[in-house]
PDB file of C-alpha atoms in Angstrom:
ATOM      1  CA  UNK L   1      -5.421 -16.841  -1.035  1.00  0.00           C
ATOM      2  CA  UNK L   2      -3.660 -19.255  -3.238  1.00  0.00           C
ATOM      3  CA  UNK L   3      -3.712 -16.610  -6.227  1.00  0.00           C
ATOM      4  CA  UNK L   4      -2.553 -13.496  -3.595  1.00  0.00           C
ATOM      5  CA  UNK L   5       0.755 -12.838  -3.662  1.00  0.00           C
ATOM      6  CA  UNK L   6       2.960 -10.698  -0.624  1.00  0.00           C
ATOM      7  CA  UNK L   7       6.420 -10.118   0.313  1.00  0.00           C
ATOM      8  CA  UNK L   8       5.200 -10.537   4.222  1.00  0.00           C
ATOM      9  CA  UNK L   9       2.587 -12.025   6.139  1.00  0.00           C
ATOM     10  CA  UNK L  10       2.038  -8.161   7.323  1.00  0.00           C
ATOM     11  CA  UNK L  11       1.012  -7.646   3.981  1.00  0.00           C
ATOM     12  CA  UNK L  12      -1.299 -10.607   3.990  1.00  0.00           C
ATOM     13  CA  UNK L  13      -2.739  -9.646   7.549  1.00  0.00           C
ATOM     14  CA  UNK L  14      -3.700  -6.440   5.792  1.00  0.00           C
ATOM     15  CA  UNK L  15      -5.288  -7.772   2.707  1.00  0.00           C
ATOM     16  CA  UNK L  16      -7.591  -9.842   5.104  1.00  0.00           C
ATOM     17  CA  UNK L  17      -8.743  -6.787   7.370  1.00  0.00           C
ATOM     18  CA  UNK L  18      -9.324  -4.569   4.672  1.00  0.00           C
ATOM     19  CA  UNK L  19     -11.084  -7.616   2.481  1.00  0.00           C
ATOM     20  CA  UNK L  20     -12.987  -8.161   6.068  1.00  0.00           C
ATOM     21  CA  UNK L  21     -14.189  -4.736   5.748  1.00  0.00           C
ATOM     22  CA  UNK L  22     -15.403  -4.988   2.552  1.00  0.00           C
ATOM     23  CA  UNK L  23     -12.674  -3.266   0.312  1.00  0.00           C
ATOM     24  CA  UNK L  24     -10.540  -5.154  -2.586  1.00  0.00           C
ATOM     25  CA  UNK L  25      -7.159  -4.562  -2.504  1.00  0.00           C
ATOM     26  CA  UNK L  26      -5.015  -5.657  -5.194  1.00  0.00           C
ATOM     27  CA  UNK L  27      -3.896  -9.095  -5.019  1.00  0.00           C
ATOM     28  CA  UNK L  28      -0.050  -8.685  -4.742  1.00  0.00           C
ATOM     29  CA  UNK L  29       2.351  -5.735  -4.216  1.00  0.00           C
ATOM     30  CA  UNK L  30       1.400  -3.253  -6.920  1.00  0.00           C
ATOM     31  CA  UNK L  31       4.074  -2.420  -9.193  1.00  0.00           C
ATOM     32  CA  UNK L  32       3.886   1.064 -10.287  1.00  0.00           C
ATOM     33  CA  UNK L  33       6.753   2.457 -12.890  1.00  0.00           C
ATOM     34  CA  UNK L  34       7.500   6.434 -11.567  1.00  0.00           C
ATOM     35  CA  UNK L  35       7.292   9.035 -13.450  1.00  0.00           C
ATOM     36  CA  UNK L  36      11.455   8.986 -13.812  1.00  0.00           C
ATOM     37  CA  UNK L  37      10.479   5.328 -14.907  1.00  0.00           C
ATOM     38  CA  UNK L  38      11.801   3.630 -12.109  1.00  0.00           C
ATOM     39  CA  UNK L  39       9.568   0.640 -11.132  1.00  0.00           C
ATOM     40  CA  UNK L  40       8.480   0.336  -7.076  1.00  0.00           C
ATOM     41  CA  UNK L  41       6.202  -1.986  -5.672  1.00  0.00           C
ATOM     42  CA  UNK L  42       3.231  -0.819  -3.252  1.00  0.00           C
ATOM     43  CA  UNK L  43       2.608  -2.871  -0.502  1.00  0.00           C
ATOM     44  CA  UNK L  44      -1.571  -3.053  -0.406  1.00  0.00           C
ATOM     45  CA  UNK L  45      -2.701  -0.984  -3.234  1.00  0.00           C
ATOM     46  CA  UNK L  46      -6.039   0.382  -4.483  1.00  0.00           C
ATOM     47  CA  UNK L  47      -4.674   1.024  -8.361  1.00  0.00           C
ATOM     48  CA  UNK L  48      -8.831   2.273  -9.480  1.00  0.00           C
ATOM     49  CA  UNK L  49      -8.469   4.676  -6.563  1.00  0.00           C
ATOM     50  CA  UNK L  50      -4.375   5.553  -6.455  1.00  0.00           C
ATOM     51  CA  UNK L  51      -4.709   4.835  -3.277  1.00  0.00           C
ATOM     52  CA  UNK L  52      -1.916   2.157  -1.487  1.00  0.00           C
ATOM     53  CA  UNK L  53      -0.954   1.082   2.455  1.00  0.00           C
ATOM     54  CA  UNK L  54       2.813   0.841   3.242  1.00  0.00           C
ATOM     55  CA  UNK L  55       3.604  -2.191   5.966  1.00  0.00           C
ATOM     56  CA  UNK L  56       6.163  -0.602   7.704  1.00  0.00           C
ATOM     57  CA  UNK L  57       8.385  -2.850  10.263  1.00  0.00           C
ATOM     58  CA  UNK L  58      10.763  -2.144  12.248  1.00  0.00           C
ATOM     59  CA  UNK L  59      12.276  -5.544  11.902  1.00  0.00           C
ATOM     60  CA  UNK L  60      12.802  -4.710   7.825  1.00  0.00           C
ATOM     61  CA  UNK L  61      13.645  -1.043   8.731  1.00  0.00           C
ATOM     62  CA  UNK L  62      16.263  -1.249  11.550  1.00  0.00           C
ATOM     63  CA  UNK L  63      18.754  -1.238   9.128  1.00  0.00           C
ATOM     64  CA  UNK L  64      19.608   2.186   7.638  1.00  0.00           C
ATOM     65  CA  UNK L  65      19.458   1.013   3.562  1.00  0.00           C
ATOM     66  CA  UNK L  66      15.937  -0.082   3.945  1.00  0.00           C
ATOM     67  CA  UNK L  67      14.543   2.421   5.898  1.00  0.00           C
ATOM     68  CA  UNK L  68      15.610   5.083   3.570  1.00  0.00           C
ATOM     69  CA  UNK L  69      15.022   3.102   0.193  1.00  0.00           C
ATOM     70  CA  UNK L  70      11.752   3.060   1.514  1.00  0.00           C
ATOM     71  CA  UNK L  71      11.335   6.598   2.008  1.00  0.00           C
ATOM     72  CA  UNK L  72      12.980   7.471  -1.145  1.00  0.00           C
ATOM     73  CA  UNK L  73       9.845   5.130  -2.786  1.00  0.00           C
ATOM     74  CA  UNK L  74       6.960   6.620  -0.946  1.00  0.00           C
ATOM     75  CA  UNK L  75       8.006  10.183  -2.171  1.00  0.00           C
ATOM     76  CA  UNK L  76       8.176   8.810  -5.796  1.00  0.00           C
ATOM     77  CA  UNK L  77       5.053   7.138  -5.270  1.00  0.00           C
ATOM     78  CA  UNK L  78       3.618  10.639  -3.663  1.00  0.00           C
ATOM     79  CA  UNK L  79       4.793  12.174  -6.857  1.00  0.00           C
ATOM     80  CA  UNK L  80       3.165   9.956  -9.405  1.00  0.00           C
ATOM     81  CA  UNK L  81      -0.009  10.967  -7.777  1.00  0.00           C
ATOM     82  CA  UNK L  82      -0.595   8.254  -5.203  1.00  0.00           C
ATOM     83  CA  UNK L  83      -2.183   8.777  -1.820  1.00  0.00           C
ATOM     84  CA  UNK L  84      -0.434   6.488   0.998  1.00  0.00           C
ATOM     85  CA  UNK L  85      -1.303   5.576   4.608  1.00  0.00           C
ATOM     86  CA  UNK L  86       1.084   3.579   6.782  1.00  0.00           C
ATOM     87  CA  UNK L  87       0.483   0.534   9.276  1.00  0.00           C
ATOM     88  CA  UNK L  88       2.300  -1.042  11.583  1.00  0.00           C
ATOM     89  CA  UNK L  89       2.436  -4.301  13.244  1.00  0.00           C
ATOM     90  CA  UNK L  90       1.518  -2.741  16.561  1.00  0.00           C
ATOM     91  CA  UNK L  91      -1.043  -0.481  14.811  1.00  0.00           C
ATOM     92  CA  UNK L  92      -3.007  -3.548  13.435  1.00  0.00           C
ATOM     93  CA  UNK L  93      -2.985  -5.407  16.686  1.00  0.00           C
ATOM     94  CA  UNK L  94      -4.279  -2.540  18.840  1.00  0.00           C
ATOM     95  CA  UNK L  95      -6.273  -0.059  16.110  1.00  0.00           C
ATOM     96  CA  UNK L  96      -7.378  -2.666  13.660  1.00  0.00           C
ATOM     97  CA  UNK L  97     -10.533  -0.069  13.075  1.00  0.00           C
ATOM     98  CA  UNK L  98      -8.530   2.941  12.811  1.00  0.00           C
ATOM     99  CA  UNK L  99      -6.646   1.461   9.774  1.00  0.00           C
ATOM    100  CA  UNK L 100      -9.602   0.792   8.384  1.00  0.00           C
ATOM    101  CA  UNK L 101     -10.737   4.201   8.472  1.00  0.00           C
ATOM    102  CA  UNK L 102      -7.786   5.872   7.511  1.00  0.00           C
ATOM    103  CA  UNK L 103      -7.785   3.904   4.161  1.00  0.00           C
ATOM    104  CA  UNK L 104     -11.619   4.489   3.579  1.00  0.00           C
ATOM    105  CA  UNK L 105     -10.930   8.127   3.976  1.00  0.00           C
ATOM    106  CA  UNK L 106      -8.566   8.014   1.265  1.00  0.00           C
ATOM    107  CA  UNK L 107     -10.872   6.089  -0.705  1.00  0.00           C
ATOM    108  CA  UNK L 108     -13.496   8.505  -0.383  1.00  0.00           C
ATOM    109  CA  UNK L 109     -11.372  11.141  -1.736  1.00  0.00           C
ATOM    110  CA  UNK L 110     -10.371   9.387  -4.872  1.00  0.00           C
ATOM    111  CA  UNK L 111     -10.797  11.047  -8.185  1.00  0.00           C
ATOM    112  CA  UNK L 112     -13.394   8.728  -9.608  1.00  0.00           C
ATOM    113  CA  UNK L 113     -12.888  10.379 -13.186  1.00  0.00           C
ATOM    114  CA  UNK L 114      -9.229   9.416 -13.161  1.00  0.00           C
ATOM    115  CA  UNK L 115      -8.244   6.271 -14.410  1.00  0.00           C
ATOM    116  CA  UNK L 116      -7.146   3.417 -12.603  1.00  0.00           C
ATOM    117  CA  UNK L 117      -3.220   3.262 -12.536  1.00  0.00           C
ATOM    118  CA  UNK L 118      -2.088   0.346 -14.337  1.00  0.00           C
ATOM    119  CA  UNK L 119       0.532  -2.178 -13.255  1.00  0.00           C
ATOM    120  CA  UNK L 120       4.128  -1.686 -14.821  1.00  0.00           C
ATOM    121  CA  UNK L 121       5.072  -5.057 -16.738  1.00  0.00           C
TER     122      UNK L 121
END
């Protein structure tokens, strides 16, 4: 953990389930540069498998800027050809499993023949 980097211990909670079941996220928020070469950072990314989680709170959304920068990002990531799943505080207290699945799904569906996305320096 002392190498793992997060902007929330929501983020870290998530690293540890999905590391508990096996899977290897990336060790920090991903950044990803947009195709409009904007750079955004990915919560709990898969970059072989363009595959990311979004930690969504409602502590960091209540206000309106975040909650909309937010959505603004997920589209761009959406159109540079990731695939995104959202979790929730609630959801990985109560459906631990279920987020789980819904990222293995995603993983399953990767395009193996594509190549990893690369981090934007």
């Amino acid at each position: 953990m002392s190498e793992e980097l997060a902007d929330s211990s929501f983020e870290y909670a998530m690293r540890d389930l999905y590391r508990g079941g096996g899977l290897r996220p990336y060790r920090s928020p991903f950044p990803f540069r947009c195709p409009d070469g904007v750079v955004i950072r990915l919560d709990v990314a898969f970059p072989w498998a363009w595959v990311a989680t979004e930690c969504d709170t409602r502590g960091f959304h209540s206000d309106v800027a975040p909650f909309n920068a937010d959505r603004v990002r997920w589209s761009q990531a959406i159109q540079g050809g990731w695939a995104l799943t959202w979790a929730t505080w609630d959801r990985l207290e109560r459906d631990p499993a279920g987020l789980l699945a819904d990222v293995r799904a995603l993983l399953a569906r990767a395009d193996r023949s594509r190549p990893p996305a690369m981090p934007a320096l």
